[in-house]
PDB file of C-alpha atoms in Angstrom:
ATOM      1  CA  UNK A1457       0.000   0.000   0.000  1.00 73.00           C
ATOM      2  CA  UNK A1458       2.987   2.441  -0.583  1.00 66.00           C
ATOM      3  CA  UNK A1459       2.349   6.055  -1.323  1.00 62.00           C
ATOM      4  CA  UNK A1460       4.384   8.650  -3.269  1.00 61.00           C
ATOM      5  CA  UNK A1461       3.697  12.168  -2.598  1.00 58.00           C
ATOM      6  CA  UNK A1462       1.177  13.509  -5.087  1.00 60.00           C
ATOM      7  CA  UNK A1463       0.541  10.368  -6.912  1.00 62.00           C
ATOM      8  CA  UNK A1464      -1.785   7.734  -6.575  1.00 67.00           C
ATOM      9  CA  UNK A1465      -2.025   5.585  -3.579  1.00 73.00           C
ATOM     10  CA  UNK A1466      -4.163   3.850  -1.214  1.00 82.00           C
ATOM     11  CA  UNK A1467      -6.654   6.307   1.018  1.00 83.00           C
ATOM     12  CA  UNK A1468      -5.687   5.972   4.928  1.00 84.00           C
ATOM     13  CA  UNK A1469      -9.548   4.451   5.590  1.00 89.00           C
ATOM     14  CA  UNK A1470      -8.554   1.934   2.896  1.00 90.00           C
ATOM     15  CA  UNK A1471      -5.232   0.696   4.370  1.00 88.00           C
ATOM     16  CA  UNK A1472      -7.367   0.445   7.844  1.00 90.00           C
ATOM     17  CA  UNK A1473      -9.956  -1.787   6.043  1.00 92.00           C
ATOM     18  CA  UNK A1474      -7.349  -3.710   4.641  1.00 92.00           C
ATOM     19  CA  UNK A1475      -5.458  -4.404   7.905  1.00 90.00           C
ATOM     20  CA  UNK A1476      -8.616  -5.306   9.871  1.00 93.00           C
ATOM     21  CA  UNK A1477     -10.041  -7.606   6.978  1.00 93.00           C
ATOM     22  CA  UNK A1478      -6.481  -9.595   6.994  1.00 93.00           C
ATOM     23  CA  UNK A1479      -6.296  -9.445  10.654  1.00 93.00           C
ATOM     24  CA  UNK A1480     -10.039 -10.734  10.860  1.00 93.00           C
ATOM     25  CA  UNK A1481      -9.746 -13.712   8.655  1.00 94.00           C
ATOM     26  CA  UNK A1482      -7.113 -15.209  10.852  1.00 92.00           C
ATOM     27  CA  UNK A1483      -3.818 -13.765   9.138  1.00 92.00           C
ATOM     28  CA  UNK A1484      -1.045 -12.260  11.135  1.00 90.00           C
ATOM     29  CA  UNK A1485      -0.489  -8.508   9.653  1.00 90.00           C
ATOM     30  CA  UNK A1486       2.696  -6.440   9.460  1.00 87.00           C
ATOM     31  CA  UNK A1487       2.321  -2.663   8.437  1.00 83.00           C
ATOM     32  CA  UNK A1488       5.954  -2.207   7.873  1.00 79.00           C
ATOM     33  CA  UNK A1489       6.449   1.766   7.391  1.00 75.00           C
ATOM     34  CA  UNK A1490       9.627   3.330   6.343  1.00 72.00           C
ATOM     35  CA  UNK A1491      10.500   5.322   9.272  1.00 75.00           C
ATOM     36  CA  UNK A1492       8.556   5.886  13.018  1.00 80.00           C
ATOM     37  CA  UNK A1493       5.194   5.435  12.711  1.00 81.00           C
ATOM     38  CA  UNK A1494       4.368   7.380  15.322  1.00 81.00           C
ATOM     39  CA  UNK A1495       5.716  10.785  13.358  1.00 84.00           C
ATOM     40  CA  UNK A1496       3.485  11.736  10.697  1.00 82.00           C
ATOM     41  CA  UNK A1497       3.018   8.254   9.875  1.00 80.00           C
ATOM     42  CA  UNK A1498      -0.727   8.080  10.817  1.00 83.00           C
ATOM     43  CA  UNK A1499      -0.779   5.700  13.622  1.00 88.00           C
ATOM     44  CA  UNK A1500      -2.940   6.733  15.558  1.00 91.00           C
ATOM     45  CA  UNK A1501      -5.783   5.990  12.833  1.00 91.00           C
ATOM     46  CA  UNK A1502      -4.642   2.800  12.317  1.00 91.00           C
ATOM     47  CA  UNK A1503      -4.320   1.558  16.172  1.00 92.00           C
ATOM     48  CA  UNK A1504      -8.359   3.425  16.374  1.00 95.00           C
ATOM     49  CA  UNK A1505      -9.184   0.918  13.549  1.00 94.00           C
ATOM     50  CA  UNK A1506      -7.614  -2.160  15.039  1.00 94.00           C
ATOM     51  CA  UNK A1507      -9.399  -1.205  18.864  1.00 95.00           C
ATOM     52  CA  UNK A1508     -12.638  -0.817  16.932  1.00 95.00           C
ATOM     53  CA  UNK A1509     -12.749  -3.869  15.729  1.00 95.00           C
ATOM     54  CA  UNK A1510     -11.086  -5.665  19.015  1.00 95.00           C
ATOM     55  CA  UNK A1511      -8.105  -6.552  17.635  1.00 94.00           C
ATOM     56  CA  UNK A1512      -5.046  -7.144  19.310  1.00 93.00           C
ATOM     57  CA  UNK A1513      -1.745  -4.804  18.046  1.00 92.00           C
ATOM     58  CA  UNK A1514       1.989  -4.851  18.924  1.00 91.00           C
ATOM     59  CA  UNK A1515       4.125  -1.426  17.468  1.00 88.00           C
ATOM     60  CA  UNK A1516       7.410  -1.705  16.855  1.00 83.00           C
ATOM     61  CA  UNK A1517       9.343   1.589  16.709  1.00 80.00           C
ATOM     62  CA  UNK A1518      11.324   2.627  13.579  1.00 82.00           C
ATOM     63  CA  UNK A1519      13.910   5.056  13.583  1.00 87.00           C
ATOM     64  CA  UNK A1520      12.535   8.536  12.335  1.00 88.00           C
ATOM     65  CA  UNK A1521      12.757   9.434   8.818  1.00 90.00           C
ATOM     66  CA  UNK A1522      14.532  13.155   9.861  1.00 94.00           C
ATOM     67  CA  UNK A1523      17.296  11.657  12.139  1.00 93.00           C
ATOM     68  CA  UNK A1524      18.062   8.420   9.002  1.00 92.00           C
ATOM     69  CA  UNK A1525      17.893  11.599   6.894  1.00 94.00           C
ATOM     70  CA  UNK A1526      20.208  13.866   9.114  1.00 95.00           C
ATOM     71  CA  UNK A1527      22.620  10.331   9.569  1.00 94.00           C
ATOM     72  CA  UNK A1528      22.188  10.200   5.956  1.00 93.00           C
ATOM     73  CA  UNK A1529      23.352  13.912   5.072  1.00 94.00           C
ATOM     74  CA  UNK A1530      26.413  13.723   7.762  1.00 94.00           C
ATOM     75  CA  UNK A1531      24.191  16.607  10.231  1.00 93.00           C
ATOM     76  CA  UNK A1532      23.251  16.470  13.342  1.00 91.00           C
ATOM     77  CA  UNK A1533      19.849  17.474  14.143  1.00 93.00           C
ATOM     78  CA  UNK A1534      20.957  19.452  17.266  1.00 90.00           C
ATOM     79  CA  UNK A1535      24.211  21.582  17.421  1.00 88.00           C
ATOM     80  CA  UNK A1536      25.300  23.469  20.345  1.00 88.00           C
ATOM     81  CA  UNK A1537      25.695  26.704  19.475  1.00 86.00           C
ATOM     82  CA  UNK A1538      23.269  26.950  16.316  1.00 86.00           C
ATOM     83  CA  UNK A1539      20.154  25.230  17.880  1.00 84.00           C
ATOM     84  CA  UNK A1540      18.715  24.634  21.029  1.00 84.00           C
ATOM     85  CA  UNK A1541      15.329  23.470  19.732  1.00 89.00           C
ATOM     86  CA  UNK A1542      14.480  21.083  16.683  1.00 93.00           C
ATOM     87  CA  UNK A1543      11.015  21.351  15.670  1.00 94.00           C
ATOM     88  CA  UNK A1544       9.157  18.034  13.001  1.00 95.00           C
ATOM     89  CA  UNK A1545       6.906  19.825  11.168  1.00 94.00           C
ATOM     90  CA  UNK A1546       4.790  18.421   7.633  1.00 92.00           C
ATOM     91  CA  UNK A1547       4.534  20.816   4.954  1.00 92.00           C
ATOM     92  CA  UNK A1548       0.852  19.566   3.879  1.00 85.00           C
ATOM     93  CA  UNK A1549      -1.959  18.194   6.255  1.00 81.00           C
ATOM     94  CA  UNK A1550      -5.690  17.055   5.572  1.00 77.00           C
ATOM     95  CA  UNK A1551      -6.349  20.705   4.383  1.00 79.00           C
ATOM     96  CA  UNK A1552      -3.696  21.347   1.981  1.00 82.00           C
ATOM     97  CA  UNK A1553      -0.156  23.270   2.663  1.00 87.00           C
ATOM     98  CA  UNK A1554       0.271  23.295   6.580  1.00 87.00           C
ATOM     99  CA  UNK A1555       0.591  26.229   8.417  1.00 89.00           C
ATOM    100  CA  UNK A1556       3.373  27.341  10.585  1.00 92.00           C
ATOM    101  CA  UNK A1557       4.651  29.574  12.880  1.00 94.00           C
ATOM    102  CA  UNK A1558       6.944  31.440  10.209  1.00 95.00           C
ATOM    103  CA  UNK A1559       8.146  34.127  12.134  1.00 95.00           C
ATOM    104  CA  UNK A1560       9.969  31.549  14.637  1.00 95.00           C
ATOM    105  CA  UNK A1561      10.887  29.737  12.159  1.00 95.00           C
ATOM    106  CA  UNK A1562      12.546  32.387   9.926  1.00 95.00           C
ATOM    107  CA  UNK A1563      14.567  33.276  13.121  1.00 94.00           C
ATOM    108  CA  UNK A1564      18.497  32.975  13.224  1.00 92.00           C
ATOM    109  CA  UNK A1565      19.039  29.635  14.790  1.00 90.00           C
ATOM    110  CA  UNK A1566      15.638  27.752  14.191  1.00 92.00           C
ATOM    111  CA  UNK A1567      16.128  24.291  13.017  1.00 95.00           C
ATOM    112  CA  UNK A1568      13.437  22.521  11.571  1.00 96.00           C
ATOM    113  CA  UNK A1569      12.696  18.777  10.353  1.00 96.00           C
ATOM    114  CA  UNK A1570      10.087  19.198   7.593  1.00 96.00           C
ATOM    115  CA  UNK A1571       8.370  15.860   6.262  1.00 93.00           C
ATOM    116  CA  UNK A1572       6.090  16.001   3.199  1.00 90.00           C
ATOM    117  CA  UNK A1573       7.968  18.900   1.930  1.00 92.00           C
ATOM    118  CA  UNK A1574       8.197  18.578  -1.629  1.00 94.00           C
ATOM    119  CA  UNK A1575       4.957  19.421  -3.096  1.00 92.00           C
ATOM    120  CA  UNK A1576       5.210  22.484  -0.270  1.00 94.00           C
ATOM    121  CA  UNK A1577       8.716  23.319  -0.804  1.00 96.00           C
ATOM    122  CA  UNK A1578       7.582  26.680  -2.665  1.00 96.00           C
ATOM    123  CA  UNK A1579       5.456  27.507  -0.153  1.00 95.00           C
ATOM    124  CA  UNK A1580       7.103  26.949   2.311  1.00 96.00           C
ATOM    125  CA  UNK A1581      10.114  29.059   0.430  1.00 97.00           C
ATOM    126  CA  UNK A1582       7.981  31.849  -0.158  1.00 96.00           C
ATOM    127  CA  UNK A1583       6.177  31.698   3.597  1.00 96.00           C
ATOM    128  CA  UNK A1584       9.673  31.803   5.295  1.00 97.00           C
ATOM    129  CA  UNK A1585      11.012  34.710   2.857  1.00 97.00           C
ATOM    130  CA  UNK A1586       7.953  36.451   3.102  1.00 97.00           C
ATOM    131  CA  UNK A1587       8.578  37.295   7.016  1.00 97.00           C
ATOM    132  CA  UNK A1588      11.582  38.328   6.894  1.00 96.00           C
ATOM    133  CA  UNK A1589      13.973  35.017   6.895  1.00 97.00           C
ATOM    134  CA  UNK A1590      17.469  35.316   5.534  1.00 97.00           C
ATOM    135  CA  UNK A1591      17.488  34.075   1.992  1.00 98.00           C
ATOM    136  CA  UNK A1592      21.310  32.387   2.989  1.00 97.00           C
ATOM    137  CA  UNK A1593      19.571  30.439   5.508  1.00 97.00           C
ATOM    138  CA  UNK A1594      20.540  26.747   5.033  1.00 96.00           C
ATOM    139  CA  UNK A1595      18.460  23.994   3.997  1.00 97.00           C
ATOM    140  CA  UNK A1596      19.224  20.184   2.684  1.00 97.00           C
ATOM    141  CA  UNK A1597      16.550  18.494   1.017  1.00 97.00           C
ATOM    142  CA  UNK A1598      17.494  14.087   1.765  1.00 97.00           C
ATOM    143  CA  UNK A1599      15.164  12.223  -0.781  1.00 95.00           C
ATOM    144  CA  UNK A1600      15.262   8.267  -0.166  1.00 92.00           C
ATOM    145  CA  UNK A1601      16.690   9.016   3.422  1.00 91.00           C
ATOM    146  CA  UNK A1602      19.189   5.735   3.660  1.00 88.00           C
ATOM    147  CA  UNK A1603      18.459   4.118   0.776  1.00 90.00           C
ATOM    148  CA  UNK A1604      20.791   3.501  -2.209  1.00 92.00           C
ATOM    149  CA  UNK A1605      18.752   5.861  -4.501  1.00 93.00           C
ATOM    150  CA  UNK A1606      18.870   8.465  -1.934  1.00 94.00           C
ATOM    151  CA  UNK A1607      19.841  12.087  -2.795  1.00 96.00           C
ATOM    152  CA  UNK A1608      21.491  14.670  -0.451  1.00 97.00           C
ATOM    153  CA  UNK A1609      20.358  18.527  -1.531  1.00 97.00           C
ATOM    154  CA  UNK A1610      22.641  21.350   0.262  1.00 97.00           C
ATOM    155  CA  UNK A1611      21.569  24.526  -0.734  1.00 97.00           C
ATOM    156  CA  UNK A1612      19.642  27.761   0.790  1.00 98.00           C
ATOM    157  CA  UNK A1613      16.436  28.850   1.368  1.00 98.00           C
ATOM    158  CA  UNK A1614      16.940  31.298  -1.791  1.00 98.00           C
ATOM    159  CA  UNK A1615      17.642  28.186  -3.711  1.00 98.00           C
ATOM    160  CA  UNK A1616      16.314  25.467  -2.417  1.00 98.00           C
ATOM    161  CA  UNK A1617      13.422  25.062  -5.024  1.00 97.00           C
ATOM    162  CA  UNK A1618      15.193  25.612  -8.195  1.00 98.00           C
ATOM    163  CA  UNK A1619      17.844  23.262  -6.575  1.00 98.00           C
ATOM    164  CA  UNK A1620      14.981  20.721  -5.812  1.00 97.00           C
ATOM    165  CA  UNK A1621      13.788  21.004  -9.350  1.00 97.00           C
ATOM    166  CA  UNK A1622      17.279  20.605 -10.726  1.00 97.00           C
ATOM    167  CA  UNK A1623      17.523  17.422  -8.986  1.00 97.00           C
ATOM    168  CA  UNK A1624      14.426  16.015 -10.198  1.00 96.00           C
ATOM    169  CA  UNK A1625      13.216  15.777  -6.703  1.00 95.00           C
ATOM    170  CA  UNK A1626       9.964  14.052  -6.268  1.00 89.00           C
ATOM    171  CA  UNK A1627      10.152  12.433  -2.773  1.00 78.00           C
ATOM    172  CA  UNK A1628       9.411  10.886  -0.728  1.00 88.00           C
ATOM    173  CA  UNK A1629      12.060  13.870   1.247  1.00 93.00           C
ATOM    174  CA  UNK A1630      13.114  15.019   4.587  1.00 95.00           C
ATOM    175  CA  UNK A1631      13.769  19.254   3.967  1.00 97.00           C
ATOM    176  CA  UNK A1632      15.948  20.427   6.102  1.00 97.00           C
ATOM    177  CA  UNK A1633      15.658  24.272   7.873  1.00 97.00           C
ATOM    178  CA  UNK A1634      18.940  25.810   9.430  1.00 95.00           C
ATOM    179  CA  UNK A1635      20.944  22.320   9.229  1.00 92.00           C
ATOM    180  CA  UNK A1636      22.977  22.018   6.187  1.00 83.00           C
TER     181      UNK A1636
END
């Protein structure tokens, strides 16, 4: 039931269906997910489904897509000196482009984690710039976070969509704000 960011994939009531269904006719189920499922990886809709229907569940943490990512691009998440706070945030929810706190987040020293990125990278770009972030900031962009296709993306917020389109970026991505 994989998905790939603004294509075609299974809906999230679907996958829940499809879990209990297996689960009910007797079969053991694994929902393997690349990364924690309990970060953006819609968990908690899937452990409501399995309750509902009195089934039994075991989770089994994964490591988060933003720390394989930050492994991945040599970073660390949390420097002392440039950071003292790392905030996950998505760049889309249920109602489109997710909004933010921009003003913290355009401040000198804000790190930020952002999954589901791509198809918000502009806005996000434009949202940051807009109040009053410095265009130098940096940002990576880690597309297949620690897998052998993956692609590492340092560049600034001034350039991190044209670099994003250069690279033929299509996800799934961890973008990175303030950790190069």
């Amino acid at each position: 039931v994989g998905k790939v960011p603004g294509g075609s994939g299974w809906q999230q009531n679907d996958i829940n269906a499809r879990i209990v269904a297996e689960a009910t006719a007797g079969f053991q189920v694994v929902r393997l997910k690349s990364g924690d499922p309990g970060v953006f990886g819609r968990l908690d809709e899937e452990m409501h489904a399995l309750e509902e229907a009195g089934i039994g569940y075991a989770i089994v943490p994964g490591i988060t897509a933003a720390t394989a990512a930050a492994a991945a691009a040599k970073a660390s998440l949390t420097q002392r000196g440039r950071n003292s706070a790392l905030r996950l945030l998505t760049g889309q929810d249920v109602n489109g482009f997710a909004e933010q706190d921009w003003r913290a987040l355009a401040k000198p020293g804000a790190a930020a984690a952002i999954y589901m990125g791509v198809r918000a990278a502009q806005f996000i770009q434009a949202r940051l710039l807009m109040v009053g972030a410095d265009p130098g900031t940096p940002m990576c962009v880690v597309e297949n976070a620690s897998r052998p296709d993956q692609t590492i993306i340092a560049t600034t917020l001034a350039n991190l969509t044209e670099d994003m389109t250069a690279a033929s970026v299509t996800g799934p991505a961890i973008l990175f704000l303030g950790i190069a």
